[in-house]
C-alpha cells in the first residue's frame, strides 16, 4: 500500500491578526514573485503551492507559511490520480523559503595558504614604511571572509584600501599628537586623554558602521543604524556610572554595549535583535573573578610551601637571586589564572552573544566549550612563543575554523529572503582609529 501524499493549497486567505498588505508584501519578497505571479497567488482562486509531500513535511511547511500570515490548507492527494497541474512559479521558491533547520558556518582556509599572504603583507608593509598595511588589511580580511561560508555562499569584504590608508594616516597623526603632548606639558597630556575619551564613542560608532557597511553575503551588504547619542550613553555615560558603583554595574554596562552593537546592525533592511539577559553576564564576570582569586590564593599557598625550601637551598647565595626565584614562583599561579579566566570569558561571552541574537525569524547558536577553547588558545600561544611569531597564520586559521565549527544559524525559512538596502558612503577614519588606539569592540 503506497504512502499517502499531501498538497499545500492557498486561496488568498489571510490569518486573523495579520495585515493583508504586509503579508502580501512579505510573501512576494520571500518567494521572489514577479507582478503576474503575485496576482495569481492572491487572486482568491485555489493555487497549489506544493504537492507530493509526506505528512511530516506538509505539516512543517504549513506551519511555517501560517506563521507569516498565509492561511494555507493541507489536502490529501489520491494516490491513483495524476499529480496536480504544475503550480505557479513559487513551487521551488516556496520549498527554499519554508525549509529551515540548522545551517552551520564553514571555514575552508589553510594555515600554509594564509602564511604566503601574511608574509608578503609583512615584507611589503616594512618596505613601504607601513603604507602597504592598508592593502594588507584588505587582503587578510578578504581571505577570511571569502573562506567563511554559510549555506554554500561565502562572505565578502568590500573596503577600499585607499580609504583605509587615509583613515589610518589621520588616526596615526592623532596618536602621535596624544603621545607627544604629554612630553611637553602634563596638563596638555591630561587634556588630550580627556579628548580621546570624549572621542571614543564616536570611534566605536564609526567602527561599527565601517565594518558592517563593507561586509556582505550573497550580494547584500550589512549596515549599522545605531545612533551616535546611544553610543555616547553606552561608551561614556554608563561606564562612568559603572566606575562610580565600584564596578558593580559594569556587567550591566557590558550588556548594554553588546545590545547596542547587535541591535543597531542589520542585513539588507532586516534588523538584528538581541534578548540576552543581564543575569548571565553577572554569572560570567563572577566566574572569571572567582578563577582569578582562586589562583591568587594558590600563589600564596605555593609560596608558603616552597619559601623555606628555596631559602635553605639558596643559603649563601645573593639575596637578590632569592627574591627573583620567589617572584618567578609566585607569578606562575596568577598567570595561569589570567589565562584560564581569559579563555572562560571569551568562550562564555561568545555563546552569550550568539545565543541571544536573531535576524528576523532566524536565530543564532554557539557552543564554545571551555576545555576545547582553552586548548586552542594554549596551542596558539605556545606556537607563537616557540616560533617567534611565525605561527601567527596557523593560529589565526585555527581560531577561525574553531569559530565556524562552533557557531550556526537556526533558520526559520529561507536565508535568501533579505532585500538589499543601499548605505551612504562610510568614512574609514573611525574604524582605523579604533584599531590604532586599541579600542576593542569585540562584537
mmCIF file with all atom_site columns, N, CA, C and O in Angstrom, residues 9-35:
data_model
loop_
_atom_site.group_PDB
_atom_site.id
_atom_site.type_symbol
_atom_site.label_atom_id
_atom_site.label_alt_id
_atom_site.label_comp_id
_atom_site.label_asym_id
_atom_site.label_entity_id
_atom_site.label_seq_id
_atom_site.pdbx_PDB_ins_code
_atom_site.Cartn_x
_atom_site.Cartn_y
_atom_site.Cartn_z
_atom_site.occupancy
_atom_site.B_iso_or_equiv
_atom_site.pdbx_formal_charge
_atom_site.auth_seq_id
_atom_site.auth_comp_id
_atom_site.auth_asym_id
_atom_site.auth_atom_id
_atom_site.pdbx_PDB_model_num
ATOM 1   N N  . UNK A 1 9  ? -2.294 24.032 -0.537  1.00 0.00 ? 9  UNK A N  1
ATOM 2   C CA . UNK A 1 9  ? -3.094 24.906 -1.394  1.00 0.00 ? 9  UNK A CA 1
ATOM 3   C C  . UNK A 1 9  ? -3.337 26.230 -0.694  1.00 0.00 ? 9  UNK A C  1
ATOM 4   O O  . UNK A 1 9  ? -3.337 26.317 0.541   1.00 0.00 ? 9  UNK A O  1
ATOM 5   N N  . UNK A 1 10 ? -3.569 27.253 -1.489  1.00 0.00 ? 10 UNK A N  1
ATOM 6   C CA . UNK A 1 10 ? -3.774 28.592 -0.944  1.00 0.00 ? 10 UNK A CA 1
ATOM 7   C C  . UNK A 1 10 ? -4.835 29.295 -1.786  1.00 0.00 ? 10 UNK A C  1
ATOM 8   O O  . UNK A 1 10 ? -4.770 29.286 -3.017  1.00 0.00 ? 10 UNK A O  1
ATOM 9   N N  . UNK A 1 11 ? -5.792 29.934 -1.089  1.00 0.00 ? 11 UNK A N  1
ATOM 10  C CA . UNK A 1 11 ? -6.866 30.620 -1.807  1.00 0.00 ? 11 UNK A CA 1
ATOM 11  C C  . UNK A 1 11 ? -6.880 32.119 -1.539  1.00 0.00 ? 11 UNK A C  1
ATOM 12  O O  . UNK A 1 11 ? -7.902 32.786 -1.722  1.00 0.00 ? 11 UNK A O  1
ATOM 13  N N  . UNK A 1 12 ? -5.743 32.655 -1.084  1.00 0.00 ? 12 UNK A N  1
ATOM 14  C CA . UNK A 1 12 ? -5.642 34.095 -0.861  1.00 0.00 ? 12 UNK A CA 1
ATOM 15  C C  . UNK A 1 12 ? -6.045 34.547 0.517   1.00 0.00 ? 12 UNK A C  1
ATOM 16  O O  . UNK A 1 12 ? -6.026 35.749 0.817   1.00 0.00 ? 12 UNK A O  1
ATOM 17  N N  . UNK A 1 13 ? -6.393 33.619 1.402   1.00 0.00 ? 13 UNK A N  1
ATOM 18  C CA . UNK A 1 13 ? -6.831 33.997 2.745   1.00 0.00 ? 13 UNK A CA 1
ATOM 19  C C  . UNK A 1 13 ? -5.685 34.484 3.622   1.00 0.00 ? 13 UNK A C  1
ATOM 20  O O  . UNK A 1 13 ? -4.543 34.045 3.483   1.00 0.00 ? 13 UNK A O  1
ATOM 21  N N  . UNK A 1 14 ? -6.018 35.409 4.552   1.00 0.00 ? 14 UNK A N  1
ATOM 22  C CA . UNK A 1 14 ? -5.042 35.960 5.489   1.00 0.00 ? 14 UNK A CA 1
ATOM 23  C C  . UNK A 1 14 ? -5.480 35.590 6.903   1.00 0.00 ? 14 UNK A C  1
ATOM 24  O O  . UNK A 1 14 ? -6.649 35.728 7.256   1.00 0.00 ? 14 UNK A O  1
ATOM 25  N N  . UNK A 1 15 ? -4.559 35.124 7.707   1.00 0.00 ? 15 UNK A N  1
ATOM 26  C CA . UNK A 1 15 ? -4.889 34.735 9.073   1.00 0.00 ? 15 UNK A CA 1
ATOM 27  C C  . UNK A 1 15 ? -5.260 35.943 9.927   1.00 0.00 ? 15 UNK A C  1
ATOM 28  O O  . UNK A 1 15 ? -4.789 37.059 9.681   1.00 0.00 ? 15 UNK A O  1
ATOM 29  N N  . UNK A 1 16 ? -6.106 35.700 10.932  1.00 0.00 ? 16 UNK A N  1
ATOM 30  C CA . UNK A 1 16 ? -6.518 36.762 11.846  1.00 0.00 ? 16 UNK A CA 1
ATOM 31  C C  . UNK A 1 16 ? -5.305 37.341 12.568  1.00 0.00 ? 16 UNK A C  1
ATOM 32  O O  . UNK A 1 16 ? -4.401 36.609 12.988  1.00 0.00 ? 16 UNK A O  1
ATOM 33  N N  . UNK A 1 17 ? -5.332 38.670 12.702  1.00 0.00 ? 17 UNK A N  1
ATOM 34  C CA . UNK A 1 17 ? -4.249 39.346 13.393  1.00 0.00 ? 17 UNK A CA 1
ATOM 35  C C  . UNK A 1 17 ? -3.123 39.787 12.488  1.00 0.00 ? 17 UNK A C  1
ATOM 36  O O  . UNK A 1 17 ? -2.181 40.450 12.947  1.00 0.00 ? 17 UNK A O  1
ATOM 37  N N  . UNK A 1 18 ? -3.180 39.440 11.196  1.00 0.00 ? 18 UNK A N  1
ATOM 38  C CA . UNK A 1 18 ? -2.145 39.839 10.247  1.00 0.00 ? 18 UNK A CA 1
ATOM 39  C C  . UNK A 1 18 ? -2.717 40.884 9.285   1.00 0.00 ? 18 UNK A C  1
ATOM 40  O O  . UNK A 1 18 ? -3.887 40.800 8.873   1.00 0.00 ? 18 UNK A O  1
ATOM 41  N N  . UNK A 1 19 ? -1.880 41.851 8.938   1.00 0.00 ? 19 UNK A N  1
ATOM 42  C CA . UNK A 1 19 ? -2.276 42.850 7.963   1.00 0.00 ? 19 UNK A CA 1
ATOM 43  C C  . UNK A 1 19 ? -2.129 42.264 6.557   1.00 0.00 ? 19 UNK A C  1
ATOM 44  O O  . UNK A 1 19 ? -1.054 41.759 6.189   1.00 0.00 ? 19 UNK A O  1
ATOM 45  N N  . UNK A 1 20 ? -3.197 42.362 5.756   1.00 0.00 ? 20 UNK A N  1
ATOM 46  C CA . UNK A 1 20 ? -3.215 41.725 4.434   1.00 0.00 ? 20 UNK A CA 1
ATOM 47  C C  . UNK A 1 20 ? -2.106 42.251 3.534   1.00 0.00 ? 20 UNK A C  1
ATOM 48  O O  . UNK A 1 20 ? -1.404 41.474 2.869   1.00 0.00 ? 20 UNK A O  1
ATOM 49  N N  . UNK A 1 21 ? -1.946 43.568 3.495   1.00 0.00 ? 21 UNK A N  1
ATOM 50  C CA . UNK A 1 21 ? -0.936 44.146 2.603   1.00 0.00 ? 21 UNK A CA 1
ATOM 51  C C  . UNK A 1 21 ? 0.469  43.758 3.053   1.00 0.00 ? 21 UNK A C  1
ATOM 52  O O  . UNK A 1 21 ? 1.346  43.499 2.220   1.00 0.00 ? 21 UNK A O  1
ATOM 53  N N  . UNK A 1 22 ? 0.693  43.717 4.383   1.00 0.00 ? 22 UNK A N  1
ATOM 54  C CA . UNK A 1 22 ? 2.011  43.333 4.888   1.00 0.00 ? 22 UNK A CA 1
ATOM 55  C C  . UNK A 1 22 ? 2.318  41.876 4.548   1.00 0.00 ? 22 UNK A C  1
ATOM 56  O O  . UNK A 1 22 ? 3.444  41.531 4.187   1.00 0.00 ? 22 UNK A O  1
ATOM 57  N N  . UNK A 1 23 ? 1.302  41.009 4.656   1.00 0.00 ? 23 UNK A N  1
ATOM 58  C CA . UNK A 1 23 ? 1.505  39.595 4.326   1.00 0.00 ? 23 UNK A CA 1
ATOM 59  C C  . UNK A 1 23 ? 1.813  39.444 2.847   1.00 0.00 ? 23 UNK A C  1
ATOM 60  O O  . UNK A 1 23 ? 2.729  38.705 2.455   1.00 0.00 ? 23 UNK A O  1
ATOM 61  N N  . UNK A 1 24 ? 1.071  40.145 2.004   1.00 0.00 ? 24 UNK A N  1
ATOM 62  C CA . UNK A 1 24 ? 1.319  40.060 0.560   1.00 0.00 ? 24 UNK A CA 1
ATOM 63  C C  . UNK A 1 24 ? 2.741  40.515 0.227   1.00 0.00 ? 24 UNK A C  1
ATOM 64  O O  . UNK A 1 24 ? 3.455  39.867 -0.557  1.00 0.00 ? 24 UNK A O  1
ATOM 65  N N  . UNK A 1 25 ? 3.137  41.630 0.818   1.00 0.00 ? 25 UNK A N  1
ATOM 66  C CA . UNK A 1 25 ? 4.481  42.140 0.546   1.00 0.00 ? 25 UNK A CA 1
ATOM 67  C C  . UNK A 1 25 ? 5.543  41.151 1.009   1.00 0.00 ? 25 UNK A C  1
ATOM 68  O O  . UNK A 1 25 ? 6.544  40.917 0.334   1.00 0.00 ? 25 UNK A O  1
ATOM 69  N N  . UNK A 1 26 ? 5.314  40.544 2.177   1.00 0.00 ? 26 UNK A N  1
ATOM 70  C CA . UNK A 1 26 ? 6.270  39.576 2.715   1.00 0.00 ? 26 UNK A CA 1
ATOM 71  C C  . UNK A 1 26 ? 6.366  38.345 1.830   1.00 0.00 ? 26 UNK A C  1
ATOM 72  O O  . UNK A 1 26 ? 7.459  37.849 1.533   1.00 0.00 ? 26 UNK A O  1
ATOM 73  N N  . UNK A 1 27 ? 5.224  37.834 1.363   1.00 0.00 ? 27 UNK A N  1
ATOM 74  C CA . UNK A 1 27 ? 5.219  36.642 0.527   1.00 0.00 ? 27 UNK A CA 1
ATOM 75  C C  . UNK A 1 27 ? 5.885  36.924 -0.819  1.00 0.00 ? 27 UNK A C  1
ATOM 76  O O  . UNK A 1 27 ? 6.702  36.132 -1.317  1.00 0.00 ? 27 UNK A O  1
ATOM 77  N N  . UNK A 1 28 ? 5.549  38.064 -1.422  1.00 0.00 ? 28 UNK A N  1
ATOM 78  C CA . UNK A 1 28 ? 6.133  38.418 -2.723  1.00 0.00 ? 28 UNK A CA 1
ATOM 79  C C  . UNK A 1 28 ? 7.647  38.555 -2.604  1.00 0.00 ? 28 UNK A C  1
ATOM 80  O O  . UNK A 1 28 ? 8.409  38.097 -3.457  1.00 0.00 ? 28 UNK A O  1
ATOM 81  N N  . UNK A 1 29 ? 8.095  39.195 -1.500  1.00 0.00 ? 29 UNK A N  1
ATOM 82  C CA . UNK A 1 29 ? 9.537  39.358 -1.284  1.00 0.00 ? 29 UNK A CA 1
ATOM 83  C C  . UNK A 1 29 ? 10.198 38.018 -0.993  1.00 0.00 ? 29 UNK A C  1
ATOM 84  O O  . UNK A 1 29 ? 11.265 37.690 -1.539  1.00 0.00 ? 29 UNK A O  1
ATOM 85  N N  . UNK A 1 30 ? 9.558  37.211 -0.136  1.00 0.00 ? 30 UNK A N  1
ATOM 86  C CA . UNK A 1 30 ? 10.128 35.940 0.285   1.00 0.00 ? 30 UNK A CA 1
ATOM 87  C C  . UNK A 1 30 ? 10.258 34.961 -0.868  1.00 0.00 ? 30 UNK A C  1
ATOM 88  O O  . UNK A 1 30 ? 11.275 34.288 -1.031  1.00 0.00 ? 30 UNK A O  1
ATOM 89  N N  . UNK A 1 31 ? 9.224  34.891 -1.716  1.00 0.00 ? 31 UNK A N  1
ATOM 90  C CA . UNK A 1 31 ? 9.216  33.928 -2.819  1.00 0.00 ? 31 UNK A CA 1
ATOM 91  C C  . UNK A 1 31 ? 9.738  34.513 -4.120  1.00 0.00 ? 31 UNK A C  1
ATOM 92  O O  . UNK A 1 31 ? 9.801  33.826 -5.132  1.00 0.00 ? 31 UNK A O  1
ATOM 93  N N  . UNK A 1 32 ? 10.092 35.813 -4.063  1.00 0.00 ? 32 UNK A N  1
ATOM 94  C CA . UNK A 1 32 ? 10.635 36.493 -5.252  1.00 0.00 ? 32 UNK A CA 1
ATOM 95  C C  . UNK A 1 32 ? 9.684  36.377 -6.443  1.00 0.00 ? 32 UNK A C  1
ATOM 96  O O  . UNK A 1 32 ? 10.068 35.952 -7.538  1.00 0.00 ? 32 UNK A O  1
ATOM 97  N N  . UNK A 1 33 ? 8.442  36.723 -6.227  1.00 0.00 ? 33 UNK A N  1
ATOM 98  C CA . UNK A 1 33 ? 7.437  36.651 -7.281  1.00 0.00 ? 33 UNK A CA 1
ATOM 99  C C  . UNK A 1 33 ? 7.449  37.914 -8.121  1.00 0.00 ? 33 UNK A C  1
ATOM 100 O O  . UNK A 1 33 ? 7.654  39.016 -7.599  1.00 0.00 ? 33 UNK A O  1
ATOM 101 N N  . UNK A 1 34 ? 7.210  37.751 -9.431  1.00 0.00 ? 34 UNK A N  1
ATOM 102 C CA . UNK A 1 34 ? 7.014  38.945 -10.247 1.00 0.00 ? 34 UNK A CA 1
ATOM 103 C C  . UNK A 1 34 ? 5.559  39.390 -10.096 1.00 0.00 ? 34 UNK A C  1
ATOM 104 O O  . UNK A 1 34 ? 4.767  38.768 -9.394  1.00 0.00 ? 34 UNK A O  1
ATOM 105 N N  . UNK A 1 35 ? 5.203  40.477 -10.746 1.00 0.00 ? 35 UNK A N  1
ATOM 106 C CA . UNK A 1 35 ? 3.865  41.039 -10.566 1.00 0.00 ? 35 UNK A CA 1
ATOM 107 C C  . UNK A 1 35 ? 2.766  40.060 -10.979 1.00 0.00 ? 35 UNK A C  1
ATOM 108 O O  . UNK A 1 35 ? 1.757  39.891 -10.279 1.00 0.00 ? 35 UNK A O  1
#
